[in-house]
CSV table of C-alpha atoms in Angstrom, one decimal:
chain,number,residue,atom,x,y,z
A,1,MET,CA,-118.3,55.1,-1.6
A,2,SER,CA,-117.5,58.4,0.2
A,3,THR,CA,-115.0,60.5,-1.7
A,4,ALA,CA,-113.3,61.4,1.6
A,5,ARG,CA,-112.2,57.7,1.9
A,6,LEU,CA,-111.1,57.2,-1.6
A,7,ARG,CA,-107.5,56.4,-2.2
A,8,VAL,CA,-106.5,57.5,-5.7
A,9,MET,CA,-103.2,56.6,-7.3
A,10,MET,CA,-102.1,59.0,-10.0
A,11,SER,CA,-100.0,57.7,-12.9
A,12,THR,CA,-97.5,60.5,-12.2
A,13,PRO,CA,-94.4,59.7,-10.1
A,14,ALA,CA,-92.8,62.3,-7.7
A,15,ILE,CA,-93.4,65.9,-8.8
A,16,ARG,CA,-90.3,67.4,-10.3
A,17,ALA,CA,-89.4,70.7,-12.0
A,18,THR,CA,-90.1,68.9,-15.4
A,19,THR,CA,-93.6,67.7,-14.5
A,20,ASN,CA,-96.4,68.9,-16.7
A,21,PRO,CA,-97.9,72.0,-14.9
A,22,TYR,CA,-101.4,70.6,-15.5
A,23,ILE,CA,-100.5,67.5,-13.5
A,24,VAL,CA,-98.9,69.6,-10.8
A,25,GLN,CA,-102.1,71.6,-10.4
A,26,LEU,CA,-104.3,68.5,-10.6
A,27,VAL,CA,-102.5,66.7,-7.9
A,28,ASP,CA,-102.6,69.7,-5.6
A,29,ALA,CA,-106.3,70.5,-6.2
A,30,VAL,CA,-107.6,66.9,-6.1
A,31,GLY,CA,-105.5,66.2,-3.0
A,32,ARG,CA,-107.9,68.4,-1.1
A,33,GLU,CA,-110.8,66.2,-2.0
A,34,VAL,CA,-109.3,62.6,-1.8
A,35,ASP,CA,-106.3,60.8,-0.6
A,36,VAL,CA,-103.8,61.1,-3.5
A,37,GLN,CA,-100.9,58.7,-4.0
A,38,LEU,CA,-98.2,59.4,-6.5
A,39,PHE,CA,-97.1,56.5,-8.7
A,40,SER,CA,-94.5,53.9,-7.9
A,41,TRP,CA,-94.4,50.4,-9.5
A,42,ARG,CA,-94.3,48.7,-6.1
A,43,THR,CA,-97.4,50.4,-4.7
A,44,ALA,CA,-99.2,50.3,-8.1
A,45,ILE,CA,-98.8,46.5,-8.3
A,46,PHE,CA,-98.9,45.5,-4.6
A,47,GLY,CA,-100.3,48.5,-2.7
A,48,ARG,CA,-103.8,49.5,-1.6
A,49,TYR,CA,-105.9,52.1,-3.5
A,50,ASP,CA,-109.4,52.4,-4.9
A,51,VAL,CA,-108.8,54.1,-8.2
A,52,LEU,CA,-105.9,54.4,-10.6
A,53,HIS,CA,-106.0,57.6,-12.7
A,54,VAL,CA,-104.0,57.4,-15.9
A,55,HIS,CA,-103.3,60.2,-18.3
A,56,TRP,CA,-100.9,59.1,-21.1
A,57,PRO,CA,-100.7,55.3,-20.9
A,58,GLU,CA,-98.0,55.1,-23.6
A,59,ILE,CA,-95.6,56.6,-21.0
A,60,PHE,CA,-95.7,53.4,-19.0
A,61,THR,CA,-93.8,51.5,-21.7
A,62,SER,CA,-91.5,54.3,-22.9
A,63,ALA,CA,-87.8,53.9,-22.1
A,64,THR,CA,-84.3,54.9,-23.4
A,65,SER,CA,-83.2,51.4,-24.2
A,66,SER,CA,-84.7,48.1,-25.4
A,67,PRO,CA,-84.0,46.2,-22.1
A,68,LYS,CA,-85.6,49.0,-20.1
A,69,ARG,CA,-88.6,49.0,-22.5
A,70,TRP,CA,-89.1,45.3,-22.1
A,71,MET,CA,-88.9,45.6,-18.3
A,72,ARG,CA,-91.5,48.3,-18.4
A,73,ARG,CA,-93.7,46.2,-20.6
A,74,VAL,CA,-93.6,43.3,-18.1
A,75,LEU,CA,-94.3,45.7,-15.2
A,76,THR,CA,-97.2,47.2,-17.1
A,77,LEU,CA,-98.7,43.8,-17.9
A,78,ALA,CA,-98.4,42.9,-14.2
A,79,LEU,CA,-100.2,46.2,-13.2
A,80,GLN,CA,-102.9,45.6,-15.7
A,81,SER,CA,-103.4,42.1,-14.4
A,82,ARG,CA,-103.6,43.4,-10.8
A,83,LEU,CA,-106.4,45.8,-11.9
A,84,ALA,CA,-108.3,43.1,-13.6
A,85,VAL,CA,-108.1,40.6,-10.8
A,86,THR,CA,-108.8,43.0,-8.0
A,87,LYS,CA,-111.5,44.9,-10.0
A,88,THR,CA,-109.8,48.2,-9.2
A,89,ALA,CA,-111.3,51.2,-11.0
A,90,LEU,CA,-109.3,52.7,-13.8
A,91,VAL,CA,-110.0,56.3,-14.7
A,92,ARG,CA,-108.5,57.7,-17.9
A,93,THR,CA,-108.2,61.3,-19.0
A,94,ALA,CA,-108.5,61.4,-22.8
A,95,HIS,CA,-106.0,64.2,-23.6
A,96,ASN,CA,-106.0,63.1,-27.2
A,97,GLU,CA,-108.2,60.9,-29.3
A,98,ARG,CA,-105.3,58.7,-30.3
A,99,PRO,CA,-101.5,58.7,-29.6
A,100,HIS,CA,-99.6,61.3,-31.5
A,101,GLU,CA,-96.7,59.0,-32.4
A,102,SER,CA,-96.9,55.5,-33.8
A,103,THR,CA,-96.2,52.6,-31.4
A,104,SER,CA,-94.9,49.0,-31.9
A,105,ARG,CA,-97.2,46.1,-32.2
A,106,VAL,CA,-96.4,45.0,-28.6
A,107,ASP,CA,-97.1,48.5,-27.2
A,108,SER,CA,-100.3,48.8,-29.3
A,109,ALA,CA,-101.6,45.6,-27.8
A,110,ILE,CA,-100.8,46.9,-24.3
A,111,LEU,CA,-102.6,50.2,-25.1
A,112,ARG,CA,-105.7,48.2,-26.3
A,113,ARG,CA,-105.7,46.3,-23.0
A,114,TRP,CA,-105.6,49.7,-21.1
A,115,ASN,CA,-108.7,50.6,-23.2
A,116,ARG,CA,-110.5,47.4,-22.2
A,117,LEU,CA,-109.7,48.0,-18.5
A,118,THR,CA,-111.0,51.6,-18.5
A,119,THR,CA,-113.9,52.0,-16.1
A,120,LEU,CA,-114.6,55.7,-16.8
A,121,TRP,CA,-113.3,58.4,-19.1
A,122,ILE,CA,-112.6,62.0,-18.2
A,123,ILE,CA,-112.9,64.1,-21.4
A,124,LEU,CA,-111.6,67.7,-21.5
A,125,ASN,CA,-114.0,68.9,-24.2
A,126,GLU,CA,-117.3,67.6,-25.4
A,127,ARG,CA,-115.9,66.8,-28.9
A,128,THR,CA,-113.7,64.0,-27.7
A,129,ARG,CA,-114.3,60.5,-29.0
A,130,THR,CA,-113.1,57.8,-26.7
A,131,GLU,CA,-111.7,54.4,-27.5
A,132,THR,CA,-114.5,52.5,-25.7
A,133,ALA,CA,-118.1,52.9,-24.6
A,134,ALA,CA,-117.2,53.2,-20.9
A,135,GLU,CA,-119.0,56.0,-19.0
A,136,ARG,CA,-117.7,59.5,-19.8
A,137,VAL,CA,-117.5,62.7,-17.6
A,138,LEU,CA,-116.8,66.1,-19.0
A,139,ILE,CA,-114.3,68.1,-16.9
A,140,PRO,CA,-112.7,71.1,-18.7
A,141,HIS,CA,-109.0,71.6,-18.6
A,142,GLY,CA,-108.1,73.9,-15.8
A,143,HIS,CA,-106.3,77.2,-16.3
A,144,TYR,CA,-102.8,78.1,-15.3
A,145,ARG,CA,-103.3,81.5,-13.7
A,146,ASP,CA,-102.6,80.4,-10.1
A,147,HIS,CA,-99.7,78.2,-11.0
A,148,PHE,CA,-97.8,80.9,-12.9
A,149,ALA,CA,-98.9,83.9,-10.7
A,150,PRO,CA,-95.6,83.9,-8.6
A,151,PHE,CA,-93.4,84.6,-11.6
A,152,PRO,CA,-92.8,88.1,-12.9
A,153,ARG,CA,-94.2,89.1,-16.3
A,154,GLN,CA,-92.5,91.1,-19.1
A,155,ASP,CA,-94.0,93.8,-21.2
A,156,ALA,CA,-95.1,92.5,-24.6
A,157,THR,CA,-93.0,93.3,-27.7
A,158,ASP,CA,-95.2,94.2,-30.7
A,159,ASP,CA,-93.4,92.1,-33.3
A,160,LEU,CA,-92.5,89.0,-31.2
A,161,VAL,CA,-94.3,85.6,-31.7
A,162,SER,CA,-93.5,82.6,-29.5
A,163,VAL,CA,-94.2,79.0,-28.9
A,164,VAL,CA,-93.1,77.0,-25.9
A,165,GLY,CA,-93.3,73.4,-24.7
A,166,HIS,CA,-92.0,70.0,-25.6
A,167,ILE,CA,-91.3,69.9,-29.3
A,168,ARG,CA,-92.8,66.9,-31.0
A,169,PRO,CA,-93.3,66.1,-34.7
A,170,TYR,CA,-97.1,66.6,-34.7
A,171,LYS,CA,-96.7,70.2,-33.6
A,172,GLY,CA,-95.5,71.4,-37.0
A,173,MET,CA,-92.5,73.4,-35.7
A,174,GLU,CA,-90.4,72.5,-38.7
A,175,GLU,CA,-92.9,74.2,-41.0
A,176,LEU,CA,-93.3,77.2,-38.8
A,177,VAL,CA,-89.5,77.8,-38.6
A,178,THR,CA,-89.1,77.3,-42.4
A,179,ALA,CA,-92.0,79.7,-43.1
A,180,VAL,CA,-90.5,82.5,-41.0
A,181,ALA,CA,-87.0,81.9,-42.3
A,182,ASP,CA,-88.3,82.1,-45.9
A,183,ASP,CA,-90.5,85.2,-45.3
A,184,SER,CA,-89.0,88.2,-47.0
A,185,THR,CA,-91.9,90.6,-46.1
A,186,GLU,CA,-90.7,94.1,-45.0
A,187,GLY,CA,-91.3,94.8,-41.3
A,188,ALA,CA,-91.7,91.1,-40.6
A,189,PHE,CA,-92.1,89.7,-37.1
A,190,ARG,CA,-89.6,87.7,-35.0
A,191,LEU,CA,-90.1,84.1,-33.7
A,192,HIS,CA,-88.9,82.5,-30.5
A,193,VAL,CA,-89.2,78.7,-30.2
A,194,ALA,CA,-88.4,77.3,-26.8
A,195,GLY,CA,-88.6,73.7,-25.7
A,196,LYS,CA,-86.8,70.4,-25.8
A,197,PRO,CA,-87.2,68.4,-29.0
A,198,ALA,CA,-88.4,64.9,-28.9
A,199,ASP,CA,-85.1,63.7,-30.2
A,200,ALA,CA,-81.8,65.1,-31.5
A,201,ALA,CA,-82.7,64.6,-35.1
A,202,LEU,CA,-85.8,66.9,-34.8
A,203,GLY,CA,-83.6,69.6,-33.1
A,204,GLU,CA,-81.1,69.4,-36.0
A,205,VAL,CA,-83.9,69.8,-38.5
A,206,LEU,CA,-85.1,73.0,-36.7
A,207,VAL,CA,-81.6,74.4,-36.7
A,208,GLY,CA,-81.2,73.7,-40.4
A,209,ASN,CA,-84.6,75.2,-41.2
A,210,ALA,CA,-83.8,78.4,-39.3
A,211,SER,CA,-81.1,79.0,-41.9
A,212,ASP,CA,-79.2,81.3,-39.5
A,213,SER,CA,-82.1,83.8,-39.8
A,214,ASP,CA,-81.7,86.7,-37.4
A,215,ARG,CA,-85.5,86.7,-36.9
A,216,ILE,CA,-85.6,83.3,-35.3
A,217,THR,CA,-84.4,82.4,-31.8
A,218,LEU,CA,-84.2,78.7,-31.0
A,219,GLU,CA,-84.0,77.7,-27.3
A,220,LEU,CA,-83.9,73.9,-27.8
A,221,ASP,CA,-83.9,72.7,-24.2
A,222,PHE,CA,-86.2,72.3,-21.2
A,223,VAL,CA,-87.7,75.7,-20.1
A,224,ASP,CA,-88.7,76.0,-16.5
A,225,ASP,CA,-91.8,77.8,-15.3
A,226,GLY,CA,-90.2,81.2,-14.8
A,227,ARG,CA,-88.7,81.1,-18.2
A,228,ILE,CA,-92.0,80.1,-19.8
A,229,VAL,CA,-93.7,83.2,-18.2
A,230,GLU,CA,-90.8,85.4,-19.4
A,231,ILE,CA,-91.1,84.2,-23.0
A,232,ILE,CA,-94.8,84.2,-23.4
A,233,SER,CA,-95.4,87.5,-21.6
A,234,SER,CA,-92.8,89.3,-23.7
A,235,SER,CA,-94.7,88.1,-26.9
A,236,SER,CA,-97.7,89.5,-28.5
A,237,LEU,CA,-98.9,86.2,-29.9
A,238,VAL,CA,-98.4,82.5,-29.3
A,239,ALA,CA,-98.5,80.5,-32.5
A,240,LEU,CA,-99.5,76.8,-32.4
A,241,PRO,CA,-99.8,75.6,-36.0
A,242,TYR,CA,-100.1,72.0,-34.9
A,243,ARG,CA,-100.8,69.3,-37.5
A,244,GLN,CA,-103.1,67.7,-34.9
A,245,LEU,CA,-104.7,69.8,-32.1
A,246,HIS,CA,-107.4,68.4,-29.9
A,247,ASN,CA,-106.6,69.7,-26.4
A,248,SER,CA,-103.7,72.2,-26.0
A,249,GLY,CA,-102.3,73.0,-22.6
A,250,VAL,CA,-100.0,75.6,-24.2
A,251,ALA,CA,-103.0,77.4,-25.7
A,252,LEU,CA,-104.6,77.6,-22.2
A,253,LEU,CA,-101.2,78.6,-20.7
A,254,ALA,CA,-100.9,81.5,-23.1
A,255,LEU,CA,-104.5,82.6,-22.4
A,256,SER,CA,-103.8,82.3,-18.6
A,257,LEU,CA,-100.9,84.8,-19.2
A,258,ASP,CA,-103.2,87.1,-21.1
A,259,ARG,CA,-101.7,86.5,-24.5
A,260,PRO,CA,-103.7,85.7,-27.7
A,261,VAL,CA,-103.1,82.4,-29.6
A,262,LEU,CA,-103.2,81.3,-33.2
A,263,VAL,CA,-104.4,77.7,-33.5
A,264,PRO,CA,-105.7,75.5,-36.3
A,265,ASP,CA,-109.3,75.9,-37.2
A,266,ASN,CA,-111.3,72.9,-36.0
A,267,ALA,CA,-114.4,72.2,-34.0
A,268,VAL,CA,-112.5,72.2,-30.7
A,269,THR,CA,-110.7,75.5,-31.3
A,270,ARG,CA,-113.9,77.1,-32.5
A,271,ASP,CA,-115.5,76.2,-29.2
A,272,LEU,CA,-112.5,77.7,-27.4
A,273,GLN,CA,-112.9,80.9,-29.4
A,274,GLN,CA,-116.6,81.1,-28.6
A,275,GLU,CA,-115.7,80.6,-24.9
A,276,VAL,CA,-113.1,83.3,-24.6
A,277,GLY,CA,-113.6,85.5,-27.6
A,278,ALA,CA,-112.3,85.9,-31.2
A,279,SER,CA,-109.8,88.6,-30.1
A,280,TRP,CA,-108.0,86.0,-27.9
A,281,VAL,CA,-108.2,82.9,-30.2
A,282,HIS,CA,-107.3,83.4,-33.8
A,283,LEU,CA,-108.1,80.5,-36.1
A,284,LEU,CA,-105.6,79.3,-38.8
A,285,ASP,CA,-107.4,78.1,-41.9
A,286,ALA,CA,-105.8,75.0,-43.5
A,287,ASP,CA,-105.3,76.9,-46.8
A,288,ALA,CA,-103.9,80.1,-45.3
A,289,GLU,CA,-100.3,81.0,-45.6
A,290,LEU,CA,-98.8,80.7,-42.2
A,291,THR,CA,-96.8,83.9,-42.0
A,292,HIS,CA,-99.8,86.0,-43.4
A,293,ALA,CA,-102.1,84.5,-40.7
A,294,ILE,CA,-99.5,85.3,-38.0
A,295,ARG,CA,-99.1,88.9,-39.3
A,296,ASP,CA,-102.9,89.4,-39.4
A,297,ALA,CA,-103.2,88.2,-35.8
A,298,LEU,CA,-100.4,90.4,-34.7
A,299,ASN,CA,-102.0,93.4,-36.4
A,300,GLN,CA,-105.0,93.0,-34.1
A,301,GLY,CA,-102.9,93.5,-31.1
A,302,ILE,CA,-103.3,92.2,-27.5
A,303,PRO,CA,-106.9,92.7,-26.3
A,304,GLU,CA,-107.7,94.7,-23.2
A,305,GLY,CA,-108.1,92.9,-19.9
A,306,SER,CA,-108.0,89.1,-19.6
A,307,PRO,CA,-109.8,86.2,-21.4
A,308,ASP,CA,-112.8,84.7,-19.5
A,309,LEU,CA,-111.5,81.4,-18.1
A,310,SER,CA,-114.1,81.2,-15.3
A,311,ALA,CA,-115.3,77.8,-16.5
A,312,ARG,CA,-111.9,76.4,-15.7
A,313,GLU,CA,-111.4,77.1,-12.0
A,314,TRP,CA,-109.5,74.4,-10.1
A,315,PRO,CA,-111.7,74.1,-7.0
A,316,VAL,CA,-114.6,73.1,-9.3
A,317,THR,CA,-112.3,70.9,-11.3
A,318,ALA,CA,-111.1,69.1,-8.2
A,319,ARG,CA,-114.6,68.4,-7.0
A,320,GLN,CA,-115.6,67.1,-10.4
A,321,HIS,CA,-112.6,64.7,-10.3
A,322,ALA,CA,-113.5,63.5,-6.9
A,323,THR,CA,-117.1,62.8,-8.0
A,324,ALA,CA,-115.7,61.0,-11.1
A,325,TYR,CA,-113.5,58.8,-8.9
A,326,ALA,CA,-116.4,57.9,-6.6
A,327,ARG,CA,-118.5,57.0,-9.6
A,328,ALA,CA,-115.7,54.8,-11.1
A,329,ALA,CA,-115.3,53.0,-7.8
A,330,GLU,CA,-119.1,52.5,-7.6
A,331,ILE,CA,-119.1,51.0,-11.1
A,332,ARG,CA,-116.4,48.5,-10.3
A,333,GLY,CA,-118.0,47.6,-7.0
A,334,SER,CA,-121.3,46.8,-8.7
A,335,ARG,CA,-119.8,44.4,-11.2
């Protein structure tokens, strides 16, 4: 099937200010290669399209109340049935190897059905293990340089460390804030945490852990693109001491803004370090004391120039996605 005729429905609804910048860039870039439709339940269940591209399937059943959650479950089951009956290709981007938060038995069963329906996986790094043996295509996570280029940058402050983005339990922000609040080292650095917590309880924990430290700034709310650039560019290091890190959009965001990152030491982050250089990607050993590791990274300063992100250009990424969609449609058409 020609990619020019492909109709691809993204699992993303209308683009808003709060939409993940990765998705914003993907929709824009891929829209130059295929006919992209943004998600609506009506079109997804009753409309015409060749491929459904899903990123985080657990979002389909998430809701703020039990009645809404059950309604979403019913709609999700209807959508899954439509895909099965019409043999519509389902492409999944494996952002993580498994959901970060636990799900109910009902939602776990729905996720397993998503796995069974998957025609083709897009993996963002070669280390990713997928839930099924469906065909896999490696397409590296694109950079954020173009997306954030319109926003003014700040001069870096030598002793400022930051982290931005949605605050979820697996990211280890509680431990980071506690470590900085308890650090009594002379000439210590400052920490700026910006992002909306997953729930009010997590936000309260962070405020409590900060212990009114004058070294910690908590900006516990949604941060828009301009504010993200302001915070990261004014920092000398972005610290991401996640409990689980497989793919990190925030790490690539910081690198796109020419700021080094501190990330947990694992196979994926070692690959990233090899790609862009050890001066840009500092690895956090599991046994290392967090504040010492941050201080060591800060002492190395910001490298000259910019990290090499040439393997993550969006025109190439868009063409790779279009080819993946065509392959998925071909697979479903041949069954």
